[in-house]
PDB file of C-alpha atoms in Angstrom:
ATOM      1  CA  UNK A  19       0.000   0.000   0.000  1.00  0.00           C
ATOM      2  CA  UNK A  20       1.521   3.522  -0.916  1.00  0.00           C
ATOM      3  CA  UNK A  21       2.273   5.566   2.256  1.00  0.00           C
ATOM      4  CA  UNK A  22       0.131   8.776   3.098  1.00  0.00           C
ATOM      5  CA  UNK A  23       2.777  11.345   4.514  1.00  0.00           C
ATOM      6  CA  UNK A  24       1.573  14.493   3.238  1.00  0.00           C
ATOM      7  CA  UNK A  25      -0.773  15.165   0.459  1.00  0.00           C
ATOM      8  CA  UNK A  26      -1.117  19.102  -1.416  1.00  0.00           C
ATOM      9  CA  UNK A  27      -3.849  19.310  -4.061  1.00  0.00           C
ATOM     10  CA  UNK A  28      -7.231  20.634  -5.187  1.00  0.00           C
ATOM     11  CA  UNK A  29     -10.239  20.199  -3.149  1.00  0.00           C
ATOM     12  CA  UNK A  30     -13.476  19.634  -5.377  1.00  0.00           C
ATOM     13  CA  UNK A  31     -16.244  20.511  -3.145  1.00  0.00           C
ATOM     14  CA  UNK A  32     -19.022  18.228  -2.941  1.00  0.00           C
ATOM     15  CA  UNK A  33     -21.644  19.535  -1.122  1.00  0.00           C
ATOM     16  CA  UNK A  34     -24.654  16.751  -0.327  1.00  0.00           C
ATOM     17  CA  UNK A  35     -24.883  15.220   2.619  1.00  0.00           C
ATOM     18  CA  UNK A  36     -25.986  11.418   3.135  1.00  0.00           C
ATOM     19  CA  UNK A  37     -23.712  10.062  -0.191  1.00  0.00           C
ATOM     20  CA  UNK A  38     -23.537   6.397  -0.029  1.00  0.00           C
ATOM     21  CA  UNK A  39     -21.530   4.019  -1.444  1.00  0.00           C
ATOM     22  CA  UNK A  40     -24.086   3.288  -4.375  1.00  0.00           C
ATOM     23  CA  UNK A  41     -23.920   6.826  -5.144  1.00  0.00           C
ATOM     24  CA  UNK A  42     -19.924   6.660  -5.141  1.00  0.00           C
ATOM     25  CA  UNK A  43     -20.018   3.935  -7.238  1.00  0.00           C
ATOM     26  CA  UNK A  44     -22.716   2.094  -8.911  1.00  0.00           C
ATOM     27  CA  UNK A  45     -23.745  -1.518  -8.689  1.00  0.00           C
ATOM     28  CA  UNK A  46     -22.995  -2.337 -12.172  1.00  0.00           C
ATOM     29  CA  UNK A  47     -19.255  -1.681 -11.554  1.00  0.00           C
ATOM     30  CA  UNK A  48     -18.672  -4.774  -8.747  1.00  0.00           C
ATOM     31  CA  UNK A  49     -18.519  -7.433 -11.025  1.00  0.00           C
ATOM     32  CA  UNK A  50     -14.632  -6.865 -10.995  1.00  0.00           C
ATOM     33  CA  UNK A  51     -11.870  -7.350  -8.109  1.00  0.00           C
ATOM     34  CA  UNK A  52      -9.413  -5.214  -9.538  1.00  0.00           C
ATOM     35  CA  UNK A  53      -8.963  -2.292  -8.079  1.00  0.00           C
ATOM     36  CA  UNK A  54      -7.911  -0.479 -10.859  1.00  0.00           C
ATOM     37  CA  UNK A  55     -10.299   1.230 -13.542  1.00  0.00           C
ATOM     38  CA  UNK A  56     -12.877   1.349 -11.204  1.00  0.00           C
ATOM     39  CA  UNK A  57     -12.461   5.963 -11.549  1.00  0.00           C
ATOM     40  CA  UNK A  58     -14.663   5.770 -14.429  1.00  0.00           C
ATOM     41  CA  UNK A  59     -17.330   4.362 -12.605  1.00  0.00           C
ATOM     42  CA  UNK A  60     -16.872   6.922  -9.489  1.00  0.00           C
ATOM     43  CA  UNK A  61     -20.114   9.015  -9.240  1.00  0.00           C
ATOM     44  CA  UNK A  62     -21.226   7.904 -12.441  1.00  0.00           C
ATOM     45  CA  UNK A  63     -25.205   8.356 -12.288  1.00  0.00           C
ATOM     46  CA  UNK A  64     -23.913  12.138 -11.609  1.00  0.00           C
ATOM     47  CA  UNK A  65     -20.919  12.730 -13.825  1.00  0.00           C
ATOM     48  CA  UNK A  66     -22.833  11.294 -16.777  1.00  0.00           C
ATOM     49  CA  UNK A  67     -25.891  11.819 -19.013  1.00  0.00           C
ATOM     50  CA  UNK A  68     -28.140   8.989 -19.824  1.00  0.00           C
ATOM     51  CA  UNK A  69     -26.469   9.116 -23.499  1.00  0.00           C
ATOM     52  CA  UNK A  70     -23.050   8.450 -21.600  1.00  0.00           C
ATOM     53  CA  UNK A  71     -21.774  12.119 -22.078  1.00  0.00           C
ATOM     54  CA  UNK A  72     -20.322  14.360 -19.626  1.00  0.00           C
ATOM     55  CA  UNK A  73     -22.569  16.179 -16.841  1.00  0.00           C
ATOM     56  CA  UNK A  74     -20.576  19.453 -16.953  1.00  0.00           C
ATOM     57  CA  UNK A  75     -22.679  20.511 -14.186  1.00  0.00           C
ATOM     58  CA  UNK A  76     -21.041  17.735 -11.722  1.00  0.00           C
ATOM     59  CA  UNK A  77     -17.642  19.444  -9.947  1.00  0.00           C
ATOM     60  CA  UNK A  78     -15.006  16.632 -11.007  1.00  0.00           C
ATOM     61  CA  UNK A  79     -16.564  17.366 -15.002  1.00  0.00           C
ATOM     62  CA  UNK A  80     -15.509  21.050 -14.322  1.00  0.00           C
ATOM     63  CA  UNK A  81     -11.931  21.960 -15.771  1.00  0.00           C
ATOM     64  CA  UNK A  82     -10.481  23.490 -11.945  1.00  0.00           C
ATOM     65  CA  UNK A  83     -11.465  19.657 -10.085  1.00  0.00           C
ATOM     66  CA  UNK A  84     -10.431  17.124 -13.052  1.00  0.00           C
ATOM     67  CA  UNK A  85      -7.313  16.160 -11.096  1.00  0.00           C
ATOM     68  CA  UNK A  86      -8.806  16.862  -7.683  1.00  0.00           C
ATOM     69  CA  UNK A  87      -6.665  14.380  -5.304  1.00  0.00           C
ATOM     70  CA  UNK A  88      -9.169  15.393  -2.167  1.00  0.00           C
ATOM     71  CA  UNK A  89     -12.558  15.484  -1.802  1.00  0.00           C
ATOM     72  CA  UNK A  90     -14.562  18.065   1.097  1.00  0.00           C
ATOM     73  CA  UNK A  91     -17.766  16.386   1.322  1.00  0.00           C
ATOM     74  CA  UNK A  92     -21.221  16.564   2.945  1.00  0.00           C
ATOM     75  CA  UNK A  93     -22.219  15.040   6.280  1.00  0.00           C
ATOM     76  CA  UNK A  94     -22.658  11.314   6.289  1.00  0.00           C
ATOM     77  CA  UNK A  95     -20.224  10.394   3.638  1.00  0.00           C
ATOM     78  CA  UNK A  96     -19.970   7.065   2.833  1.00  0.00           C
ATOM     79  CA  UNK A  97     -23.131   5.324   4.839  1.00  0.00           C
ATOM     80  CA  UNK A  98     -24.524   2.642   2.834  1.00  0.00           C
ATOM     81  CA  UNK A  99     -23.601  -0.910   1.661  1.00  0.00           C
ATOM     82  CA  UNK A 100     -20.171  -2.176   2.671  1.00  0.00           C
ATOM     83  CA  UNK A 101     -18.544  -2.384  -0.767  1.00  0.00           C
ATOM     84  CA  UNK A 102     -14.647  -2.073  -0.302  1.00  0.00           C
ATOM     85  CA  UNK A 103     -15.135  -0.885  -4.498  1.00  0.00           C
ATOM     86  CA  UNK A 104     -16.125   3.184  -2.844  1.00  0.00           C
ATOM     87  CA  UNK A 105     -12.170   3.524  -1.619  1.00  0.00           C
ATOM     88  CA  UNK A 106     -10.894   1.724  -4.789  1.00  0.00           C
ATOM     89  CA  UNK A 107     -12.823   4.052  -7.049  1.00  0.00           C
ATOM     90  CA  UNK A 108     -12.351   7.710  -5.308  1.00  0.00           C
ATOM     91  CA  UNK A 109      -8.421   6.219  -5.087  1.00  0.00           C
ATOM     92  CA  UNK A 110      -8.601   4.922  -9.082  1.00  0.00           C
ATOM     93  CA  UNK A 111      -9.756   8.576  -9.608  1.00  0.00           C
ATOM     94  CA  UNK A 112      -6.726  10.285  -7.718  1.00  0.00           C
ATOM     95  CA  UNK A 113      -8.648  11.095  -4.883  1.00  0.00           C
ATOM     96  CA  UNK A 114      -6.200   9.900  -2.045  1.00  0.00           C
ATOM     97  CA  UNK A 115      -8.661  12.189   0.981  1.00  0.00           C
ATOM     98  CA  UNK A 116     -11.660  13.062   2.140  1.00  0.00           C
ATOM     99  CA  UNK A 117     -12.777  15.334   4.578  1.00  0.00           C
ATOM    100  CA  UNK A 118     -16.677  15.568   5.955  1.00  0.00           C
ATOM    101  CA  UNK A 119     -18.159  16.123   9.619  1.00  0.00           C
ATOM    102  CA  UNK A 120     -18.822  12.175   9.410  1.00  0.00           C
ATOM    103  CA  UNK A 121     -18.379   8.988   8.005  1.00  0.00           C
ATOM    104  CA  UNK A 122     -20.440   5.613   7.629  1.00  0.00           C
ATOM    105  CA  UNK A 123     -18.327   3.493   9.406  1.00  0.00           C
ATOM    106  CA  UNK A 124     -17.548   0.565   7.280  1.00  0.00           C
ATOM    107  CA  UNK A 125     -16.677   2.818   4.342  1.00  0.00           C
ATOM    108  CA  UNK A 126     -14.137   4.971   7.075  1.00  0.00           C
ATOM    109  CA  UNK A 127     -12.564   2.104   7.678  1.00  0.00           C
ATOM    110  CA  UNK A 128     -12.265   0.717   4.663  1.00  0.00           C
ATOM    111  CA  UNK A 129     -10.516   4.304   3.210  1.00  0.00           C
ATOM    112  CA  UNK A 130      -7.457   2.960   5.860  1.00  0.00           C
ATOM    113  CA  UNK A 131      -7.187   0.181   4.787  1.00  0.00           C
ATOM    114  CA  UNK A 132      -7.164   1.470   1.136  1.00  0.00           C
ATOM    115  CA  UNK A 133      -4.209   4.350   1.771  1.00  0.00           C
ATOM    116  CA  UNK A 134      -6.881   6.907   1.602  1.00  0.00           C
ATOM    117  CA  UNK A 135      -7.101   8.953   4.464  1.00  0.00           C
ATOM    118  CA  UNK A 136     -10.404   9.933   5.799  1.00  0.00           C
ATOM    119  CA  UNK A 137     -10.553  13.177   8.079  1.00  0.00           C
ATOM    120  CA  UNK A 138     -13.380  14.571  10.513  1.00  0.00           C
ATOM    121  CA  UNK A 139     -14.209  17.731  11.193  1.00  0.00           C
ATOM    122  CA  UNK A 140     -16.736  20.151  13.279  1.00  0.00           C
ATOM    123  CA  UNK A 141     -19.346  21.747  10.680  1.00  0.00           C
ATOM    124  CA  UNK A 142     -17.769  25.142  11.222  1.00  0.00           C
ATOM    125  CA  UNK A 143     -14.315  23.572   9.817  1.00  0.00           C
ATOM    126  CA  UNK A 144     -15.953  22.045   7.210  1.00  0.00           C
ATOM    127  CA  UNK A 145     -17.686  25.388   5.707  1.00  0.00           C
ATOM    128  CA  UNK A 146     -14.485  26.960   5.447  1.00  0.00           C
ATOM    129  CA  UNK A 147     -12.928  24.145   3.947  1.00  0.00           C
ATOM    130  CA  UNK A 148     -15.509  24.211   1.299  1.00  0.00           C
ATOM    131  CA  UNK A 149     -14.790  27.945   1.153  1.00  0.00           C
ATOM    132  CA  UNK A 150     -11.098  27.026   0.160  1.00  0.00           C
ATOM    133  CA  UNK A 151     -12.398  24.594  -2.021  1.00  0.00           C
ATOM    134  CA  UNK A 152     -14.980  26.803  -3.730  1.00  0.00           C
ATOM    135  CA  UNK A 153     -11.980  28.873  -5.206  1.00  0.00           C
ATOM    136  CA  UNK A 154     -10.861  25.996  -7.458  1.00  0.00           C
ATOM    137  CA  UNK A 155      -7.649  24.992  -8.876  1.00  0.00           C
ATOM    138  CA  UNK A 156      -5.582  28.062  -7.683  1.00  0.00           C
ATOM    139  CA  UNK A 157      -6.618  27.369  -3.903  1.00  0.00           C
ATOM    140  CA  UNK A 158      -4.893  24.103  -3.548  1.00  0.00           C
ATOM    141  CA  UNK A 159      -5.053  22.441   0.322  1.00  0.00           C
ATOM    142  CA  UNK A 160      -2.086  20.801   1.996  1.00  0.00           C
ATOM    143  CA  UNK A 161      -2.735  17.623   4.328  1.00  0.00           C
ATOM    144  CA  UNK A 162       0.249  16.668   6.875  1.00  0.00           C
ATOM    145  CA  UNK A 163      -0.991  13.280   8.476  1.00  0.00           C
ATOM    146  CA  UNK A 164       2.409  13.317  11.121  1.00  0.00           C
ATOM    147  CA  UNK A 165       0.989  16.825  12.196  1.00  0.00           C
ATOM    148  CA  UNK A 166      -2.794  16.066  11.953  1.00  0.00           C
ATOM    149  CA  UNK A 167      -3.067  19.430   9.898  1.00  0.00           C
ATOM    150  CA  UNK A 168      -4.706  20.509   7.386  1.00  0.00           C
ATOM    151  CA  UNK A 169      -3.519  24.251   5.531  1.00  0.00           C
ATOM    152  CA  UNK A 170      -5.703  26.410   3.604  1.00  0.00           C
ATOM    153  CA  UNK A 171      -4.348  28.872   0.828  1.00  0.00           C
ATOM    154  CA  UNK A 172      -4.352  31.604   2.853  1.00  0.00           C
ATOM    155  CA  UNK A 173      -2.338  29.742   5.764  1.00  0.00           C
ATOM    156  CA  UNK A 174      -4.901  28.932   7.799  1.00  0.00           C
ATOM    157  CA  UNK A 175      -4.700  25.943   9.690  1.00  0.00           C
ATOM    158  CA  UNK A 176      -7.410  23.237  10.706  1.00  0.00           C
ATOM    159  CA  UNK A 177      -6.270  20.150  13.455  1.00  0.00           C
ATOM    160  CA  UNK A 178      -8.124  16.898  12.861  1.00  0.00           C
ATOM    161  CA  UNK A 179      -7.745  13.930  15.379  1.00  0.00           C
ATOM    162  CA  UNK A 180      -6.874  10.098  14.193  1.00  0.00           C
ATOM    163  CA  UNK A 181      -6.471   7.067  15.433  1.00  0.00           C
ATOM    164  CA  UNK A 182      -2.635   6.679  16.711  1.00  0.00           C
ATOM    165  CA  UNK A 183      -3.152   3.110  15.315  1.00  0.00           C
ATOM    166  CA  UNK A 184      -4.783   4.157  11.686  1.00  0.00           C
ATOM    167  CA  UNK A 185      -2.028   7.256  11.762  1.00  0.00           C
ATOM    168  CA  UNK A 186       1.125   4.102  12.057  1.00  0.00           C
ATOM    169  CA  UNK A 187      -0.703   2.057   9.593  1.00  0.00           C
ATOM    170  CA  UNK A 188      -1.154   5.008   6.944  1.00  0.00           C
ATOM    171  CA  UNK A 189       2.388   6.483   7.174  1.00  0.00           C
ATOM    172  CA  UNK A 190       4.227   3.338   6.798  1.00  0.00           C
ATOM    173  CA  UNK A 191       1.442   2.266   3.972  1.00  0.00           C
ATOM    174  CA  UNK A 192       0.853  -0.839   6.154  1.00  0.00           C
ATOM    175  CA  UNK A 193      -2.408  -2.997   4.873  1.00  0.00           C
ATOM    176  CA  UNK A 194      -3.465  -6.000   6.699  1.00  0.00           C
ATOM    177  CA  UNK A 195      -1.344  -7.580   4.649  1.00  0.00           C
ATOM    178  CA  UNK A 196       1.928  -5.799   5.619  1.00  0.00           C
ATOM    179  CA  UNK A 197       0.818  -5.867   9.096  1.00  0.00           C
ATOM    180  CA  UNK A 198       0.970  -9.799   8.593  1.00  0.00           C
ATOM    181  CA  UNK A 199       4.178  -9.440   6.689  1.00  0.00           C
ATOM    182  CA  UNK A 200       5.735  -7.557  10.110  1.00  0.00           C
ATOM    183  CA  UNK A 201       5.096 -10.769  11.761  1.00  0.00           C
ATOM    184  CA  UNK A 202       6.703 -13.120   9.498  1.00  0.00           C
ATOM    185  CA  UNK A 203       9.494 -14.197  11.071  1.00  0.00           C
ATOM    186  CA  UNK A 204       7.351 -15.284  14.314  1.00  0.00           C
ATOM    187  CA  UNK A 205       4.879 -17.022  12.398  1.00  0.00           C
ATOM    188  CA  UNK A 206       7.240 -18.941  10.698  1.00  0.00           C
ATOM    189  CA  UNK A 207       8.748 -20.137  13.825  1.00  0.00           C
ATOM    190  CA  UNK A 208       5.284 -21.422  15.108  1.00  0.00           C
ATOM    191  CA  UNK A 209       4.931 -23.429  12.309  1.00  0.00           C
ATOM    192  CA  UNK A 210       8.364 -24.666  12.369  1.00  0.00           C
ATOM    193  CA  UNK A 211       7.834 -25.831  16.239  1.00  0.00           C
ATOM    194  CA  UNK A 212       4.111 -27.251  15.402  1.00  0.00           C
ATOM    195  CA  UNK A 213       5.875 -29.039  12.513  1.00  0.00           C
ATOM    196  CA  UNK A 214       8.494 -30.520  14.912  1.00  0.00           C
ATOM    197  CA  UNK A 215       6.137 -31.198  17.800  1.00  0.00           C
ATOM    198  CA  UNK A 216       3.278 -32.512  15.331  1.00  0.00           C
ATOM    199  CA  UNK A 217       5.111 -34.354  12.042  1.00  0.00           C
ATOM    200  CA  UNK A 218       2.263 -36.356  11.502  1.00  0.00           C
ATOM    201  CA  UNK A 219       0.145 -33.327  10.891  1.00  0.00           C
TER     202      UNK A 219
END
């Protein structure tokens, strides 16, 4: 999993509150594993028109949020279903954070386990945060996970708590899978003393 250590980049604003995971991505899009290609689907019943153009109303159609790599959304992002495809599609899209007042909780902790970072914030954070965002490409934001911080354009800065556990797992980009991998060398000496004390097994 790629590490999360600091993140700068435009913030497309997307304010609705109570986006769930079929909204983030569609049900006709799980048919795959993969992770990757999934970013066309993201949004999709939004970004496109039922002839398969481009919405240009939607804010990651608009020219300042194509390459938007975090996301300020509405309250409640996330509640829904539990499909681990929401973080593989906002991630196959570039987005690598989002920031809201809350989160459904499967889908928050999913986003860790994903290298995206998910951030809470009080409502009053979150307005000016989609005031930043608002401005577009020339109002980038600046994340700093070791600092819990996040910087606004005109130097303004917002605190966010994490989890110290989340925080260790994001900033060494440690999956369950690496967190397994740490414990290699112990797990292969339990199954070299079962093997010893068991041979017939």
């Amino acid at each position: 999993m790629e590490k999360f250590t600091t993140l700068e980049g435009v913030a497309a604003p997307l304010r609705q509150i109570n986006v769930d995971t079929d909204f983030i991505i569609p049900k006709q899009y799980l048919k795959t594993i993969k992770r990757t290609g999934l970013g066309k689907g993201l949004f999709s019943e939004q970004r496109y028109k039922d002839d398969g153009s481009e919405n240009p109303d939607f804010v990651l159609n608009k020219p300042a949020y194509r390459k938007a790599s975090i996301l300020v959304a509405g309250d409640n992002f996330g509640c829904g279903s539990s499909r681990e495809h929401a973080p593989w599609a906002l991630a196959d899209f570039g987005i690598r954070c989002v920031i809201s007042t809350a989160f459904g909780d499967i889908f928050y902790n999913n986003c860790f386990k994903n290298g995206l970072l998910p951030i809470r914030v009080s409502p009053e954070d979150l307005e000016k945060l989609f005031d930043d965002a608002d401005r577009g490409a020339n109002a980038t934001l600046s994340i700093d996970l070791e600092k819990q911080e996040i910087r606004g354009p005109d130097g303004g800065t917002i605190k966010f708590e994490i989890d110290a556990f989340r925080k260790h797992c994001l900033l060494n980009g440690l999956d369950d899978i690496g967190l397994t991998q740490q414990k290699q060398g112990k797990i292969a000496g339990f199954e070299k003393k079962t093997a010893e004390a068991r041979p017939w097994a």
